[in-house]
Amino acid sequence: MLTTKFITENATEVIARLAKKHFDASLIVSEVISLDTLRKTTQTKLDEVLAEMNAISKAIGDLYKQGKKQEADEAKEKTVVLKEKSKELSDILDSAEQKLHTLLLQIPNLPHASVPEGKGADDNTIERSGG
């Protein structure tokens, strides 16, 4: 199975080499690239939300120690909103990863550069024979 990184870095090569097998990979490759971009941006947003939640949670304890109950309650309400947002982002991330994995399974391995273009074994050329 080809990796997402290889496909995104070598999209034109992947499409060209799979064209030798008469496999049109242009739509799948473009969808893999867009899903990978979505996955990366969603992961970044999720990490930011989780970091903010951790910072607020740590601050809540300090606010209670200082006797600032009202501010601590406001911070708790904000963490509830952030938890919901993190759940949404996590669901989007899981969905994107599943779709990406399904697409990667649909892309065949690349033929070697020396392989001639053809649909089947009849189109192959004999390079050498042993005996």
PDB file of C-alpha atoms in Angstrom:
ATOM      1  CA  MET A   1       0.000   0.000   0.000  1.00  0.00           C
ATOM      2  CA  LEU A   2       1.283   3.441  -0.892  1.00  0.00           C
ATOM      3  CA  THR A   3       1.653   5.950   1.913  1.00  0.00           C
ATOM      4  CA  THR A   4      -0.203   9.230   2.052  1.00  0.00           C
ATOM      5  CA  LYS A   5       3.077  11.122   2.214  1.00  0.00           C
ATOM      6  CA  PHE A   6       4.398   9.447  -0.949  1.00  0.00           C
ATOM      7  CA  ILE A   7       1.172  10.142  -2.824  1.00  0.00           C
ATOM      8  CA  THR A   8       1.031  13.812  -1.830  1.00  0.00           C
ATOM      9  CA  GLU A   9       4.706  14.418  -2.618  1.00  0.00           C
ATOM     10  CA  ASN A  10       4.658  12.488  -5.926  1.00  0.00           C
ATOM     11  CA  ALA A  11       1.096  12.875  -7.196  1.00  0.00           C
ATOM     12  CA  THR A  12       1.990  13.297 -10.868  1.00  0.00           C
ATOM     13  CA  GLU A  13       4.377  10.333 -10.793  1.00  0.00           C
ATOM     14  CA  VAL A  14       1.748   8.112  -9.150  1.00  0.00           C
ATOM     15  CA  ILE A  15      -0.856   9.060 -11.755  1.00  0.00           C
ATOM     16  CA  ALA A  16       1.579   8.569 -14.650  1.00  0.00           C
ATOM     17  CA  ARG A  17       2.886   5.198 -13.473  1.00  0.00           C
ATOM     18  CA  LEU A  18      -0.594   3.862 -12.779  1.00  0.00           C
ATOM     19  CA  ALA A  19      -1.653   5.010 -16.243  1.00  0.00           C
ATOM     20  CA  LYS A  20       0.690   2.297 -17.571  1.00  0.00           C
ATOM     21  CA  LYS A  21      -1.708  -0.196 -15.991  1.00  0.00           C
ATOM     22  CA  HIS A  22      -4.636   1.690 -17.550  1.00  0.00           C
ATOM     23  CA  PHE A  23      -5.745   2.728 -14.067  1.00  0.00           C
ATOM     24  CA  ASP A  24      -7.041   6.295 -13.836  1.00  0.00           C
ATOM     25  CA  ALA A  25      -5.896   7.406 -10.405  1.00  0.00           C
ATOM     26  CA  SER A  26      -6.314  11.153 -10.841  1.00  0.00           C
ATOM     27  CA  LEU A  27      -9.605  11.396  -8.928  1.00  0.00           C
ATOM     28  CA  ILE A  28      -8.486   9.110  -6.120  1.00  0.00           C
ATOM     29  CA  VAL A  29      -5.131  10.885  -5.776  1.00  0.00           C
ATOM     30  CA  SER A  30      -6.755  14.329  -5.630  1.00  0.00           C
ATOM     31  CA  GLU A  31      -9.235  13.063  -3.037  1.00  0.00           C
ATOM     32  CA  VAL A  32      -6.402  11.531  -0.988  1.00  0.00           C
ATOM     33  CA  ILE A  33      -4.577  14.859  -1.032  1.00  0.00           C
ATOM     34  CA  SER A  34      -7.675  16.822   0.016  1.00  0.00           C
ATOM     35  CA  LEU A  35      -8.554  14.337   2.780  1.00  0.00           C
ATOM     36  CA  ASP A  36      -4.973  14.431   4.046  1.00  0.00           C
ATOM     37  CA  THR A  37      -5.114  18.225   4.167  1.00  0.00           C
ATOM     38  CA  LEU A  38      -8.434  18.056   6.033  1.00  0.00           C
ATOM     39  CA  ARG A  39      -6.980  15.494   8.436  1.00  0.00           C
ATOM     40  CA  LYS A  40      -3.933  17.653   9.172  1.00  0.00           C
ATOM     41  CA  THR A  41      -5.899  20.865   9.740  1.00  0.00           C
ATOM     42  CA  THR A  42      -8.467  19.077  11.901  1.00  0.00           C
ATOM     43  CA  GLN A  43      -5.703  17.471  13.972  1.00  0.00           C
ATOM     44  CA  THR A  44      -4.086  20.881  14.475  1.00  0.00           C
ATOM     45  CA  LYS A  45      -7.387  22.432  15.597  1.00  0.00           C
ATOM     46  CA  LEU A  46      -8.073  19.496  17.918  1.00  0.00           C
ATOM     47  CA  ASP A  47      -4.631  19.811  19.491  1.00  0.00           C
ATOM     48  CA  GLU A  48      -5.206  23.533  20.065  1.00  0.00           C
ATOM     49  CA  VAL A  49      -8.609  22.917  21.681  1.00  0.00           C
ATOM     50  CA  LEU A  50      -7.212  20.196  23.936  1.00  0.00           C
ATOM     51  CA  ALA A  51      -4.292  22.413  24.962  1.00  0.00           C
ATOM     52  CA  GLU A  52      -6.697  25.229  25.807  1.00  0.00           C
ATOM     53  CA  MET A  53      -8.856  22.820  27.822  1.00  0.00           C
ATOM     54  CA  ASN A  54      -5.825  21.656  29.777  1.00  0.00           C
ATOM     55  CA  ALA A  55      -4.766  25.222  30.518  1.00  0.00           C
ATOM     56  CA  ILE A  56      -8.264  26.184  31.681  1.00  0.00           C
ATOM     57  CA  SER A  57      -8.580  23.045  33.806  1.00  0.00           C
ATOM     58  CA  LYS A  58      -5.316  23.864  35.514  1.00  0.00           C
ATOM     59  CA  ALA A  59      -6.470  27.450  36.086  1.00  0.00           C
ATOM     60  CA  ILE A  60      -9.783  26.300  37.607  1.00  0.00           C
ATOM     61  CA  GLY A  61      -7.985  24.651  40.505  1.00  0.00           C
ATOM     62  CA  ASP A  62      -5.949  27.782  41.122  1.00  0.00           C
ATOM     63  CA  LEU A  63      -9.072  29.959  41.024  1.00  0.00           C
ATOM     64  CA  TYR A  64     -10.810  27.789  43.629  1.00  0.00           C
ATOM     65  CA  LYS A  65      -7.717  27.977  45.849  1.00  0.00           C
ATOM     66  CA  GLN A  66      -7.809  31.759  45.585  1.00  0.00           C
ATOM     67  CA  GLY A  67     -11.510  31.805  46.466  1.00  0.00           C
ATOM     68  CA  LYS A  68     -12.659  33.071  43.063  1.00  0.00           C
ATOM     69  CA  LYS A  69     -15.589  30.701  42.720  1.00  0.00           C
ATOM     70  CA  GLN A  70     -17.494  32.749  40.127  1.00  0.00           C
ATOM     71  CA  GLU A  71     -14.504  32.933  37.771  1.00  0.00           C
ATOM     72  CA  ALA A  72     -13.890  29.216  38.249  1.00  0.00           C
ATOM     73  CA  ASP A  73     -17.515  28.435  37.364  1.00  0.00           C
ATOM     74  CA  GLU A  74     -17.215  30.546  34.200  1.00  0.00           C
ATOM     75  CA  ALA A  75     -14.069  28.651  33.274  1.00  0.00           C
ATOM     76  CA  LYS A  76     -15.894  25.358  33.852  1.00  0.00           C
ATOM     77  CA  GLU A  77     -18.626  26.451  31.448  1.00  0.00           C
ATOM     78  CA  LYS A  78     -15.978  27.254  28.872  1.00  0.00           C
ATOM     79  CA  THR A  79     -14.462  23.780  29.246  1.00  0.00           C
ATOM     80  CA  VAL A  80     -17.888  22.239  28.555  1.00  0.00           C
ATOM     81  CA  VAL A  81     -18.039  24.142  25.256  1.00  0.00           C
ATOM     82  CA  LEU A  82     -14.477  23.123  24.442  1.00  0.00           C
ATOM     83  CA  LYS A  83     -15.252  19.464  25.207  1.00  0.00           C
ATOM     84  CA  GLU A  84     -18.136  19.556  22.730  1.00  0.00           C
ATOM     85  CA  LYS A  85     -15.908  21.180  20.130  1.00  0.00           C
ATOM     86  CA  SER A  86     -13.174  18.596  20.711  1.00  0.00           C
ATOM     87  CA  LYS A  87     -15.732  15.800  20.285  1.00  0.00           C
ATOM     88  CA  GLU A  88     -16.871  17.278  16.951  1.00  0.00           C
ATOM     89  CA  LEU A  89     -13.291  17.662  15.747  1.00  0.00           C
ATOM     90  CA  SER A  90     -12.462  14.142  16.871  1.00  0.00           C
ATOM     91  CA  ASP A  91     -15.426  12.766  14.909  1.00  0.00           C
ATOM     92  CA  ILE A  92     -14.366  14.692  11.795  1.00  0.00           C
ATOM     93  CA  LEU A  93     -10.815  13.425  12.216  1.00  0.00           C
ATOM     94  CA  ASP A  94     -11.912   9.804  12.603  1.00  0.00           C
ATOM     95  CA  SER A  95     -14.166  10.046   9.561  1.00  0.00           C
ATOM     96  CA  ALA A  96     -11.406  11.585   7.430  1.00  0.00           C
ATOM     97  CA  GLU A  97      -8.917   8.917   8.525  1.00  0.00           C
ATOM     98  CA  GLN A  98     -11.354   6.109   7.690  1.00  0.00           C
ATOM     99  CA  LYS A  99     -12.133   7.561   4.252  1.00  0.00           C
ATOM    100  CA  LEU A 100      -8.430   8.092   3.617  1.00  0.00           C
ATOM    101  CA  HIS A 101      -7.608   4.504   4.550  1.00  0.00           C
ATOM    102  CA  THR A 102     -10.371   3.205   2.262  1.00  0.00           C
ATOM    103  CA  LEU A 103      -9.027   5.267  -0.638  1.00  0.00           C
ATOM    104  CA  LEU A 104      -5.458   4.129  -0.029  1.00  0.00           C
ATOM    105  CA  LEU A 105      -6.612   0.522  -0.265  1.00  0.00           C
ATOM    106  CA  GLN A 106      -8.092   1.235  -3.698  1.00  0.00           C
ATOM    107  CA  ILE A 107      -4.787   2.429  -5.167  1.00  0.00           C
ATOM    108  CA  PRO A 108      -2.683  -0.433  -6.560  1.00  0.00           C
ATOM    109  CA  ASN A 109       1.076  -0.641  -6.199  1.00  0.00           C
ATOM    110  CA  LEU A 110       3.066   1.245  -8.791  1.00  0.00           C
ATOM    111  CA  PRO A 111       4.625  -0.696 -11.640  1.00  0.00           C
ATOM    112  CA  HIS A 112       8.383  -0.376 -12.051  1.00  0.00           C
ATOM    113  CA  ALA A 113       9.493   2.368 -14.431  1.00  0.00           C
ATOM    114  CA  SER A 114      10.805  -0.241 -16.891  1.00  0.00           C
ATOM    115  CA  VAL A 115       7.420  -1.971 -17.211  1.00  0.00           C
ATOM    116  CA  PRO A 116       5.891  -1.372 -20.666  1.00  0.00           C
ATOM    117  CA  GLU A 117       2.394   0.027 -21.007  1.00  0.00           C
ATOM    118  CA  GLY A 118      -0.274  -2.598 -21.446  1.00  0.00           C
ATOM    119  CA  LYS A 119      -3.434  -4.151 -20.127  1.00  0.00           C
ATOM    120  CA  GLY A 120      -2.260  -7.698 -19.590  1.00  0.00           C
ATOM    121  CA  ALA A 121       0.444 -10.324 -19.999  1.00  0.00           C
ATOM    122  CA  ASP A 122       0.162 -10.225 -23.810  1.00  0.00           C
ATOM    123  CA  ASP A 123       1.590  -6.701 -23.820  1.00  0.00           C
ATOM    124  CA  ASN A 124       4.717  -7.681 -21.878  1.00  0.00           C
ATOM    125  CA  THR A 125       8.073  -7.874 -23.611  1.00  0.00           C
ATOM    126  CA  ILE A 126      10.728 -10.505 -22.958  1.00  0.00           C
ATOM    127  CA  GLU A 127      13.787  -8.801 -21.524  1.00  0.00           C
ATOM    128  CA  ARG A 128      15.848 -11.944 -21.054  1.00  0.00           C
ATOM    129  CA  SER A 129      15.365 -15.652 -20.764  1.00  0.00           C
ATOM    130  CA  GLY A 130      17.302 -18.150 -18.730  1.00  0.00           C
ATOM    131  CA  GLY A 131      17.722 -21.710 -19.141  1.00  0.00           C
TER     132      GLY A 131
END
